[in-house]
Coordinates of C-alpha atoms in Angstrom, one line a residue:
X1 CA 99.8 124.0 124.8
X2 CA 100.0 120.2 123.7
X3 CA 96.2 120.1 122.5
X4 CA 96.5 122.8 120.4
X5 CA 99.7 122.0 118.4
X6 CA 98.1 118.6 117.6
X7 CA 94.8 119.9 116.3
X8 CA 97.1 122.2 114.3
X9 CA 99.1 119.2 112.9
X10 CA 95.6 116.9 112.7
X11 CA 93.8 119.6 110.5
X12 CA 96.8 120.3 107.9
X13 CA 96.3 118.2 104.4
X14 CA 99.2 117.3 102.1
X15 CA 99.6 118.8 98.8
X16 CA 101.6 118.0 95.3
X17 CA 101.8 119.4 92.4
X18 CA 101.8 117.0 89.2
X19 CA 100.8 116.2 86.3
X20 CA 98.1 114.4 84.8
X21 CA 99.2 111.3 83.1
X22 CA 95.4 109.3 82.4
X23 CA 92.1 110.8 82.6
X24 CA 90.4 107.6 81.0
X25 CA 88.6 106.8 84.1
X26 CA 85.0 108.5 84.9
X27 CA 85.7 111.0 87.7
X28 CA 89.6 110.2 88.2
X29 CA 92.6 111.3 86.9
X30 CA 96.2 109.7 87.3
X31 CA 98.9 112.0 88.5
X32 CA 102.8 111.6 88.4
X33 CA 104.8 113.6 90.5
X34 CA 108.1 113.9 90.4
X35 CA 110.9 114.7 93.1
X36 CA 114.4 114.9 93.5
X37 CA 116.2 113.1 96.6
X38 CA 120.3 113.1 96.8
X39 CA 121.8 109.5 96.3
X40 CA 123.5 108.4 99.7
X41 CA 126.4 106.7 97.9
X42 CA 126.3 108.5 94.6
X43 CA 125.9 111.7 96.0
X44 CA 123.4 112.7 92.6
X45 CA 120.2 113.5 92.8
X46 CA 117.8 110.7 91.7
X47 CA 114.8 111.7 90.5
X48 CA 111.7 109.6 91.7
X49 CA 108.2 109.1 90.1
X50 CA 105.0 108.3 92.5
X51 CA 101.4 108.0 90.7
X52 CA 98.6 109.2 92.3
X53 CA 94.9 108.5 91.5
X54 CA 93.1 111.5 92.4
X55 CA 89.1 112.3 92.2
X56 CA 88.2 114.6 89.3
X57 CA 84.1 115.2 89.7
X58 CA 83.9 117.7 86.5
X59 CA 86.6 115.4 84.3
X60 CA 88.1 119.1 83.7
X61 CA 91.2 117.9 83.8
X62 CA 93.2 116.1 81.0
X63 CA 96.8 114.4 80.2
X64 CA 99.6 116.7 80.2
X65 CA 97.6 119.6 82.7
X66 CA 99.3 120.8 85.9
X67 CA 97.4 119.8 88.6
X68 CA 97.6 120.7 92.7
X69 CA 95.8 117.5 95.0
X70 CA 94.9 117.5 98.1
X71 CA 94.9 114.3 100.5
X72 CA 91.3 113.6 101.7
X73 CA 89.3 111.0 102.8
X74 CA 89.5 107.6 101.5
X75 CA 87.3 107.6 98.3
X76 CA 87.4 104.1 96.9
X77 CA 90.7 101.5 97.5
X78 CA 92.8 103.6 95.4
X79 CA 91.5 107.0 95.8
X80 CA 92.3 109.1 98.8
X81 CA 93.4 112.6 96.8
X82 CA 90.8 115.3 95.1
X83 CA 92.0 117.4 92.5
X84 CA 91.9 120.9 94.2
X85 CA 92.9 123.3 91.1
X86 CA 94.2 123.0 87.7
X87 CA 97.8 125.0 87.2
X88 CA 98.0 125.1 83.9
X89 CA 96.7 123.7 80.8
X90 CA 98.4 121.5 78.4
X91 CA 98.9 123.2 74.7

């Protein structure tokens, strides 16, 4: 029973949703995503902003595009998410 809730937990990869905020760089876009968290002493919710470089192969994606990543394996020293699909396009 043990073995095979680890294997379950060692094979799932973590996903956000965000949106491209650079796609200067050859193969890599930079994505922001956003969440809410409740203040402990204000009770308000805060939002907070984490950047994410992500790998782009095709550079198909481009600043202000919805974007899903997916964690994979270490890429370069900042790079350890892959672009998996893009949401929606920007107008």
């Amino acid at each position: 029973m043990e073995e095979q809730s680890v294997q379950k937990k060692k094979g799932a990869k973590r996903s956000f949703v965000g949106i491209v905020t650079s796609d200067k760089m050859d193969k890599t876009i930079v994505v922001s995503i956003d969440t809410k968290k409740m203040d402990r002493l204000y009770k308000k919710y805060v939002t907070r902003t984490k950047k994410c470089k992500a790998h782009d192969e095709q550079n198909e994606a481009h600043i202000g595009d919805t974007v899903r990543i997916v964690e994979c394996s270490p890429i370069s020293k900042d790079k350890c998410w892959r672009l998996e699909t893009i949401i929606e396009k920007a107008k």
